[in-house]
Coordinates of C-alpha atoms and ligand atoms in Angstrom, one line a residue:
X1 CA 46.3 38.9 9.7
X2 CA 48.4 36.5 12.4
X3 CA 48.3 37.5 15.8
X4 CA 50.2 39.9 17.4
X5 CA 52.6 40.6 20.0
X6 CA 51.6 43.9 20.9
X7 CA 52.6 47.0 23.7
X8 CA 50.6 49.8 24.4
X9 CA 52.9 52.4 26.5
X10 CA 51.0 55.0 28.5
X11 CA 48.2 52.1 29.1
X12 CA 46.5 54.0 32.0
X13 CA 46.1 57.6 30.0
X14 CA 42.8 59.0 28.1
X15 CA 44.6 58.0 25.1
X16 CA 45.8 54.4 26.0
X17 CA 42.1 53.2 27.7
X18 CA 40.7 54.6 24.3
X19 CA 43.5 52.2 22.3
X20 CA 42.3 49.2 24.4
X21 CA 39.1 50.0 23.3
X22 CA 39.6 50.2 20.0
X23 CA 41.8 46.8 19.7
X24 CA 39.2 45.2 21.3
X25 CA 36.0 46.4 19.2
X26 CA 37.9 46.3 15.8
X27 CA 38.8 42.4 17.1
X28 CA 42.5 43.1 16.5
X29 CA 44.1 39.9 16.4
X30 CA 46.5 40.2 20.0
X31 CA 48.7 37.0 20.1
X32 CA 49.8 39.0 23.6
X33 CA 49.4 42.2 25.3
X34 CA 51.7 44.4 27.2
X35 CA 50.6 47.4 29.4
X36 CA 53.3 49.9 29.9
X37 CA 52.9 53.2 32.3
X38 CA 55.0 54.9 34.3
X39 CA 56.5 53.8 37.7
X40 CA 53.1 55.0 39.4
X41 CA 51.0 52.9 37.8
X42 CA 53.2 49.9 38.1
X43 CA 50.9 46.9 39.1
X44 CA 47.3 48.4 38.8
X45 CA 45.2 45.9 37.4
X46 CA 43.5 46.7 33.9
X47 CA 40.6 44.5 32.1
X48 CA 41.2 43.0 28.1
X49 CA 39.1 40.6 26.7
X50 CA 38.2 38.9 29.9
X51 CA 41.6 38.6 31.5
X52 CA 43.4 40.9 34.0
X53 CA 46.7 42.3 33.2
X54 CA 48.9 44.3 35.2
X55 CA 50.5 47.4 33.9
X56 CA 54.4 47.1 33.6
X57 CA 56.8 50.3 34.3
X58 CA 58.1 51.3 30.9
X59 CA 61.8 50.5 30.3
X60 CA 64.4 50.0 27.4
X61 CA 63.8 46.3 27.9
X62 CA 60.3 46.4 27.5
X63 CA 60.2 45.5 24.0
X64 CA 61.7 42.2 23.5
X65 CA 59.4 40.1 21.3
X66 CA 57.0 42.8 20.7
X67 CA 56.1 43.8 17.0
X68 CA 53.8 46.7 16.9
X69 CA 53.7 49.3 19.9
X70 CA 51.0 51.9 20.5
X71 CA 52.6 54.3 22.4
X72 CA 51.1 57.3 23.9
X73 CA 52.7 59.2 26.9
X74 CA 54.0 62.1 25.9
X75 CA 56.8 63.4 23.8
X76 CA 59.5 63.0 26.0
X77 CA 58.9 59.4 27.0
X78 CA 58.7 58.7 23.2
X79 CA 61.7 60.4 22.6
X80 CA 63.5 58.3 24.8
X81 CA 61.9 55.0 24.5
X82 CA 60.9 54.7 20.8
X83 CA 64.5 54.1 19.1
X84 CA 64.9 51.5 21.4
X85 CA 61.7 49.4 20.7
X86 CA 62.4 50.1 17.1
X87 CA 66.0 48.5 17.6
X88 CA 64.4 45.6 18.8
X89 CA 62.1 45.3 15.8
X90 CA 59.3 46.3 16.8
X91 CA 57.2 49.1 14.6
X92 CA 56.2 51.6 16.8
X93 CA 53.0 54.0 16.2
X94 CA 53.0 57.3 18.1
X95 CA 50.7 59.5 19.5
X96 CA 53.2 61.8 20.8
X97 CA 54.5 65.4 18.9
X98 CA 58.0 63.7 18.7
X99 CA 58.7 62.7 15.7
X100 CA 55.9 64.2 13.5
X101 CA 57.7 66.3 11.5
X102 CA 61.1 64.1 11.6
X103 CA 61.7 63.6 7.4
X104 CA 62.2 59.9 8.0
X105 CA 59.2 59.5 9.9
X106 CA 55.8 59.0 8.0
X107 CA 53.1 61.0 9.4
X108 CA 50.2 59.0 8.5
X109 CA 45.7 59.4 8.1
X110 CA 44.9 56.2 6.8
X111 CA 42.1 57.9 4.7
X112 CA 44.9 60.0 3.1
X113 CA 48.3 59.1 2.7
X114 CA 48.1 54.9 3.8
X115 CA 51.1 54.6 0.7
X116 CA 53.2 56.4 3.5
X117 CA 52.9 53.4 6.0
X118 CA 55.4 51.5 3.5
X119 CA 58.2 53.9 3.9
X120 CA 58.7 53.8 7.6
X121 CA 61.8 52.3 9.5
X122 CA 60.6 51.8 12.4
X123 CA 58.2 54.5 13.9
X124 CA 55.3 55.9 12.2
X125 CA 53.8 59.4 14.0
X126 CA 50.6 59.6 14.5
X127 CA 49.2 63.2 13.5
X128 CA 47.7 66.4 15.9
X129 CA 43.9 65.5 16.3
X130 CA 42.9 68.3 15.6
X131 CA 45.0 68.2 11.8
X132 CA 43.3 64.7 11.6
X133 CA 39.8 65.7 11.3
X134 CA 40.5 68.3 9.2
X135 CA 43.0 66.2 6.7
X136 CA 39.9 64.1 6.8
X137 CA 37.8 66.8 4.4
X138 CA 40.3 68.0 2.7
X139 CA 41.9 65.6 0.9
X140 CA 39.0 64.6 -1.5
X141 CA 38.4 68.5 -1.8
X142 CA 42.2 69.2 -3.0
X143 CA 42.0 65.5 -5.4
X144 CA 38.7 67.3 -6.6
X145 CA 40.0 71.2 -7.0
X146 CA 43.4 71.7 -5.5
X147 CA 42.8 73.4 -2.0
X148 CA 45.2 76.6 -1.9
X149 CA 44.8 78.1 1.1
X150 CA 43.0 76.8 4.7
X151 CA 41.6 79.4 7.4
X152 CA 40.8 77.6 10.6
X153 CA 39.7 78.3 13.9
X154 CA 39.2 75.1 16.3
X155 CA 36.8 74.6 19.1
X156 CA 38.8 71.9 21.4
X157 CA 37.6 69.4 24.2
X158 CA 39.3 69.4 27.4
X159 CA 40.5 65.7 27.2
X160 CA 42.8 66.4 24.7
X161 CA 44.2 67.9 28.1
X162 CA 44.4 64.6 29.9
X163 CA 42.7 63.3 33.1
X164 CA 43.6 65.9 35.5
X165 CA 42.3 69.1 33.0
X166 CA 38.5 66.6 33.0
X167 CA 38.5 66.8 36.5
X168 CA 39.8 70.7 37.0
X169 CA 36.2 71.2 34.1
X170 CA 33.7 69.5 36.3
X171 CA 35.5 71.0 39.7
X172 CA 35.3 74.9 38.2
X173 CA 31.8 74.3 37.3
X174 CA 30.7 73.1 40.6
X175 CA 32.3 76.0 42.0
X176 CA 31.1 78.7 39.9
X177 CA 27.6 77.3 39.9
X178 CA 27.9 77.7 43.9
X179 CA 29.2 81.4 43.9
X180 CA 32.1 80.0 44.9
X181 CA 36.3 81.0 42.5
X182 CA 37.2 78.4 40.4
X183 CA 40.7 76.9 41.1
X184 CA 43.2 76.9 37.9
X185 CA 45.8 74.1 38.1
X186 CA 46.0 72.8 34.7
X187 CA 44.7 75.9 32.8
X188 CA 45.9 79.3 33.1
X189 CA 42.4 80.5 33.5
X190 CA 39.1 79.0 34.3
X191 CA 38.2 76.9 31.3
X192 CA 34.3 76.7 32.9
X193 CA 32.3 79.5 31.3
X194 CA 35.1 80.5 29.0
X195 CA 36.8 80.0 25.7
X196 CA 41.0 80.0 26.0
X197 CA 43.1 81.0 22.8
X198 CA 45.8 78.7 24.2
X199 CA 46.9 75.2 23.6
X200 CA 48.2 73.6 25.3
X201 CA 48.3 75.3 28.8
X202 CA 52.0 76.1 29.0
X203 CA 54.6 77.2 27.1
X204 CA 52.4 77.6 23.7
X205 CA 53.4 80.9 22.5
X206 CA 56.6 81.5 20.1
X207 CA 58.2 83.9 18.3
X208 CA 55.6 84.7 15.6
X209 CA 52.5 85.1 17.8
X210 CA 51.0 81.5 16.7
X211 CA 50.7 78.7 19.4
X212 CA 52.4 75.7 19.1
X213 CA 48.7 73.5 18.2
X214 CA 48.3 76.2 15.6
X215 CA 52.1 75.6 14.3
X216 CA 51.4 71.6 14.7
X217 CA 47.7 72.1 12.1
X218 CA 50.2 74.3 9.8
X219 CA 52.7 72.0 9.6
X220 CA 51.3 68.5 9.9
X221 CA 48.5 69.0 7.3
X222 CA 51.2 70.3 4.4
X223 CA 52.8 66.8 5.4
X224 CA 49.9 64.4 5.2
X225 CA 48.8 66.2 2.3
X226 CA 51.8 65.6 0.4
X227 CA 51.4 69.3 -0.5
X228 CA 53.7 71.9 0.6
X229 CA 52.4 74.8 -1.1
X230 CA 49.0 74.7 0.2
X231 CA 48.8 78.0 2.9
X232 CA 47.4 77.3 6.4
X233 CA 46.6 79.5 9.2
X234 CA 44.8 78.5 12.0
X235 CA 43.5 80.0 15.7
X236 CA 42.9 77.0 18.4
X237 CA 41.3 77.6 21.0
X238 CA 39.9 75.5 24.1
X239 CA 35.9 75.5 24.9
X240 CA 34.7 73.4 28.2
X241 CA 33.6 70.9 26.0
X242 CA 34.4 67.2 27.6
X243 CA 35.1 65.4 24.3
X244 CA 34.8 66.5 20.3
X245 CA 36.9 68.9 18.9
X246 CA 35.1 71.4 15.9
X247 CA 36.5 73.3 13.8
X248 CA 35.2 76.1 11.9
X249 CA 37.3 75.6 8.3
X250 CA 37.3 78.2 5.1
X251 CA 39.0 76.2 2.2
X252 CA 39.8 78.6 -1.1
X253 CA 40.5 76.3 -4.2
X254 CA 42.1 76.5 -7.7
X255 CA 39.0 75.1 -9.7
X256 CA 35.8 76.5 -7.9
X257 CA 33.8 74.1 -6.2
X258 CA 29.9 74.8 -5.3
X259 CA 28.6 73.7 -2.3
X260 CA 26.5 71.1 -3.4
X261 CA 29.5 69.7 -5.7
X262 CA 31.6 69.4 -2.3
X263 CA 28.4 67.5 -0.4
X264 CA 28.8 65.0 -3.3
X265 CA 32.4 64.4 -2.9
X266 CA 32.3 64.5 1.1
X267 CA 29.2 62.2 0.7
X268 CA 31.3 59.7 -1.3
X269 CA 35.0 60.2 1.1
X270 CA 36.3 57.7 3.6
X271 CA 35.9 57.9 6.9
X272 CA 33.0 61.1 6.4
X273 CA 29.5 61.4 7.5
X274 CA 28.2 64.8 5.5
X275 CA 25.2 66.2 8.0
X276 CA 23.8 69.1 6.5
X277 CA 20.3 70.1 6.7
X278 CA 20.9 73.7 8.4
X279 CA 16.4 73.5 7.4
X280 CA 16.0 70.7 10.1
X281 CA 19.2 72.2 12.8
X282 CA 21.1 69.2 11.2
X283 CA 24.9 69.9 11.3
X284 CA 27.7 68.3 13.3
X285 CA 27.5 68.4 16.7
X286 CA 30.6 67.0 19.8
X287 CA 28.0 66.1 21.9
X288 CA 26.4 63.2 18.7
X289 CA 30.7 62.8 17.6
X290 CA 31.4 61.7 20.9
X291 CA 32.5 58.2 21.2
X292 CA 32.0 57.5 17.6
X293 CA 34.6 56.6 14.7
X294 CA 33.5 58.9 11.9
X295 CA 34.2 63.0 11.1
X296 CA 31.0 64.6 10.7
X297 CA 30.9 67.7 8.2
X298 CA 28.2 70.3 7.9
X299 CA 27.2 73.7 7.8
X300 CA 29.3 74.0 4.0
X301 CA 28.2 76.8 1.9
X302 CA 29.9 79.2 -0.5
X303 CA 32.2 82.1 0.7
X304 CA 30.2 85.2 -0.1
X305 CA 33.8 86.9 0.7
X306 CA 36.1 85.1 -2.4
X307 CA 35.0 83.6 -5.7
X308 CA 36.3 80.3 -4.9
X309 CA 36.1 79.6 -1.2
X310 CA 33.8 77.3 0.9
X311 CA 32.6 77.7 4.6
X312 CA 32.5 74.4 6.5
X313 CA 32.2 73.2 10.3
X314 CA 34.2 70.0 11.0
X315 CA 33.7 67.4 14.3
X316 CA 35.2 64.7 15.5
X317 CA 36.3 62.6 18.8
X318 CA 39.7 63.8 19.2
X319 CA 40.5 60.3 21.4
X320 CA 39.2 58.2 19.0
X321 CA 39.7 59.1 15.3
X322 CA 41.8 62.1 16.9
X323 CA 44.2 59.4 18.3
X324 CA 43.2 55.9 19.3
X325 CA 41.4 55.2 16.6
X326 CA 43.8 56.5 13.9
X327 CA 46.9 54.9 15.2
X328 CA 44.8 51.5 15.4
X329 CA 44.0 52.0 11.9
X330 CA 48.0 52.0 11.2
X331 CA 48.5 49.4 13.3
X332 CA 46.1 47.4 10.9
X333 CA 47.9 48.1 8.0
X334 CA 50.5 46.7 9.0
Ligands
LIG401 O1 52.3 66.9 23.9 P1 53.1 65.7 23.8 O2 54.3 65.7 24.7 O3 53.3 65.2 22.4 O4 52.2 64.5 24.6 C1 51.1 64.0 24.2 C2 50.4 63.6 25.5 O5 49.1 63.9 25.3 C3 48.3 62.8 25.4 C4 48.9 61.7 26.1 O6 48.5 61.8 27.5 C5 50.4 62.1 25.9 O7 51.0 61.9 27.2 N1 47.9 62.6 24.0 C6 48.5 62.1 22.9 N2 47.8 62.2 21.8 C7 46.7 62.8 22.2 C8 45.5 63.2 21.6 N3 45.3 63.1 20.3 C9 46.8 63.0 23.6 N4 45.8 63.5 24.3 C10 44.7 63.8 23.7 N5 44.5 63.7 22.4 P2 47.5 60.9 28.3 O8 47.0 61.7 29.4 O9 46.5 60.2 27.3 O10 48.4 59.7 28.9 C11 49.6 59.9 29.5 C12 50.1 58.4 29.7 O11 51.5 58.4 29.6 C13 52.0 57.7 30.7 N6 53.3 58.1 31.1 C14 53.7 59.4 31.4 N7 55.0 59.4 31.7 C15 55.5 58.2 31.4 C16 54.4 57.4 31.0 N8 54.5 56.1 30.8 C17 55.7 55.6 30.8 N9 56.8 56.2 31.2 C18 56.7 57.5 31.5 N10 57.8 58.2 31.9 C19 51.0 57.9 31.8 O12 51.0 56.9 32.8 C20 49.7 57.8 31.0 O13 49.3 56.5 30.8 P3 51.1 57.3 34.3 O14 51.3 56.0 35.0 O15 52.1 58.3 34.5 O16 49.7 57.9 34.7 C21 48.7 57.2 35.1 C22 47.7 58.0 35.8 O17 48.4 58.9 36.8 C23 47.7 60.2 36.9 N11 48.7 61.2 36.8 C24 49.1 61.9 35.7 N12 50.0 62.8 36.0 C25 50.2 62.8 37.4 C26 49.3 61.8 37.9 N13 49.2 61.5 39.2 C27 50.0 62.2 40.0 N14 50.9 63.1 39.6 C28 51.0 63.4 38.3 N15 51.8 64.4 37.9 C29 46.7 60.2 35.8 O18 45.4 60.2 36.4 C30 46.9 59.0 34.9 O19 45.7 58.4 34.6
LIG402 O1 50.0 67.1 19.7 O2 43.9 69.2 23.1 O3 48.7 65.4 19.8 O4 45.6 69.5 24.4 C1 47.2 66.3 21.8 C2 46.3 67.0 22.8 C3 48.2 68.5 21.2 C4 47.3 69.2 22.3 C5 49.1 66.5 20.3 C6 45.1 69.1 23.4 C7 48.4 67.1 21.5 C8 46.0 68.4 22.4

C-alpha cells in the first residue's frame, strides 16, 4: 500500500487516541497526518511516531489533499463536515450514528461484509460497537444455519460514554466508598454500584419503549448482515465497567446447531477467540478483552427453552474492535 495522506477528526477523544494507536501498531503507512478537534483543543500538542503534532480546529477546508479521514466526534460534526471532505476526495470512515443507516452509505465489519467497502461514494459508517461484536458471532453462525431470530441484553462500559462519564465512575465511587452522595452529571443516576437500562444518557427513549442503542443493534446488524428478515430485540444497559462491553446473546436458527458444532465454527471465524471451559471458570471476561483486538465468546450452550436455540456470552473492547480498530480495518482496505 503507498502512503497516505490521512485526517483523523475528533483526535483528542477516547475514540480518536485509540485510532492513533491503532495506525501506529498496525504500521499504517501515513505519508502525513492531520489532527482535527474542536476549537478547544486547537494547538494541544499530541505524540505520533516520534514527532509532535498540533491539533487543528476542524473546518470545511480541512480536507484538501487528504485521502482517507477517520473521523470520530459525534454525529452532528459528521453531519456537517463529512460531505465536504468527501467533495474534496477524500473517503471518509465514520464512527459517528450519522449516516449508518443512509442506503448509499455502506455500513461495514470487515469480518462480514468487506465486499460492501467497494460500493461507497465517499463515506463508509462505521457500525454501533456494541452491533460489532455481536455481527462478529453471528455471521459464521447464519453462513452455517441461517440465524432467525437474536435476543440480546448488553452489559456496556462507561467509555463508550466519553471522557467526562470515566471521570463521573471513579468520582461516584470515591464518594460512595466514603459515605459520602454521588454527583450525576453525565448519567441520570449513579452508574457506581448500579446497572442503568439507558443508553445513552439523554434523550434515549422513543415511541415504542426501545432506546435508541437498542434501535441502533436492531437495525445495524439486519444491515451488515445483508439480512433483513433476521428478528432482533435487544435490552442495553450500562454497568460501571471502565472498558469491555458483554453481551449476553440467544441466537434461534433454521437448521439446528449443537453447541459443540458452533465451538467448531466460532473456533475457525475471523476476528474470534472461542473461551469456553465453564470446568476451569474459563469464559470471556472485559477485564482480559480490554485493550485487545479480538471478540472473545463463551459460555455457549443449547437453549433448554427452544429446539433450535443457543445461549452465548459475547466480549469485546468497544474502543478498539468497537470503533478504532474496526474503522482502521476499513481504512486498510482501502
Ligand atoms: O452519538 P453520536 O452523535 O453518533 O456520537 C458519537 C460520539 O461518541 C464517541 C465519540 O466521542 C463521538 O463524539 N464515539 C463514537 N464511536 C464510539 C464508540 N464506538 C464513541 N465512543 C465510544 N465508542 P469521543 O468522546 O471519543 O470524542 C469526541 C471528539 O470529538 C471532538 N469534537 C467534538 N465536537 C467537535 C469535535 N471536533 C471537531 N469539531 C467539533 N465541533 C472532540 O474534540 C473529541 O476529540 P474536543 O476538542 O471538543 O474535545 C477534547 C477534549 O475536551 C473535553 N471536553 C469534551 N466536552 C467538553 C470538554 N471540555 C469542556 N466542555 C465540554 N463540553 C474532553 O476531555 C475531550 O477530551
Ligand atoms: O452509536 O456506550 O457508536 O455510549 C457509541 C457509544 C452509541 C453509544 C454509537 C455508548 C455510540 C455508545
Amino acid at each position: 500500500m503507498t502512503p497516505k495522506t490521512i485526517a483523523v477528526a475528533g483526535a483528542t477523544g477516547l475514540v480518536g487516541q485509540q485510532i492513533l494507536a491503532v495506525l501506529d501498531e498496525r504500521n499504517y503507512p501515513i505519508k502525513s497526518l492531520r489532527l482535527l478537534a474542536s476549537a478547544r483543543s486547537k494547538g494541544k500538542t499530541i505524540q505520533f511516531r516520534g514527532e509532535t503534532l498540533q491539533v487543528e480546529e476542524l473546518t470545511e477546508s480541512s480536507f484538501k489533499g487528504v485521502e482517507v479521514a477517520l473521523f470520530s466526534a459525534g454525529g452532528g460534526t459528521s453531519k456537517q463536515f463529512s460531505p465536504c471532505a468527501a467533495s474534496d476526495g477524500c473517503v471518509v470512515v465514520d464512527n459517528s450514528s450519522a449516516w449508518r443507516m443512509d442506503p448509499k452509505v455502506p455500513l461495514v465489519v470487515p469480518e462480514v461484509n468487506p465486499g460492501a467497502i467497494q460500493t461507497h461514494e465517499g463515506i463508509i459508517a462505521n457500525p454501533n460497537c456494541s452491533t460489532i461484536q455481536m455481527v462478529v458471532v453471528l455471521k459464521p453462525l447464519h453462513d452455517a444455519a441461517k440465524i432467525t431470530r437474536v435476543v440480546v441484553s448488553t452489559y456496556q462500559a462507561v467509555s463508550g460514554a466519553g471522557v467526562a462519564a470515566l471521570d463521573e465512575l471513579r468520582a461516584q465511587t470515591r464518594a460512595i466508598l466514603a459515605g459520602e452522595n454521588p454527583v450525576c452529571d453525565i448519567f441520570p443516576h449513579p452508574i457506581a454500584f448500579n446497572c442503568l437500562p439507558q443508553i445513552p444518557q439523554s434523550d434515549a427513549f422513543i415511541e415504542n419503549g426501545y432506546s435508541t442503542e437498542e434501535m441502533k443493534m436492531v437495525n445495524e446488524t439486519k444491515k451488515i448482515m445483508g439480512d433483513d428478515s433476521i428478528r432482533v430485540t435487544a435490552t442495553t444497559v450500562r454497568v460501571p465497567v471502565f472498558t469491555g462491553h458483554s453481551e449476553s446473546v440467544n441466537v434461534e436458527t433454521e437448521r439446528k446447531l449443537t453447541a459443540n458444532e458452533a465451538r467448531t465454527i466460532l473456533g475457525q471465524a475471523p476476528g474470534l477467540v472461542v473461551e469456553d471451559d465453564p470446568a476451569s471458570q474459563m469464559y470471556p471476561l472485559a477485564s482480559r478483552a480490554a485493550g485487545r483486538s479480538e471478540t472473545f465468546v463463551g459460555r455457549i450452550r443449547e437453549d433448554l427453552s427452544h429446539d433450535r436455540a443457543l445461549d452465548m456470552w459475547i466480549v469485546s473492547d468497544n474502543l478498539l474492535k468497537g470503533a478504532a480498530l474496526n474503522a482502521v480495518q476499513i481504512a486498510e482496505h482501502l
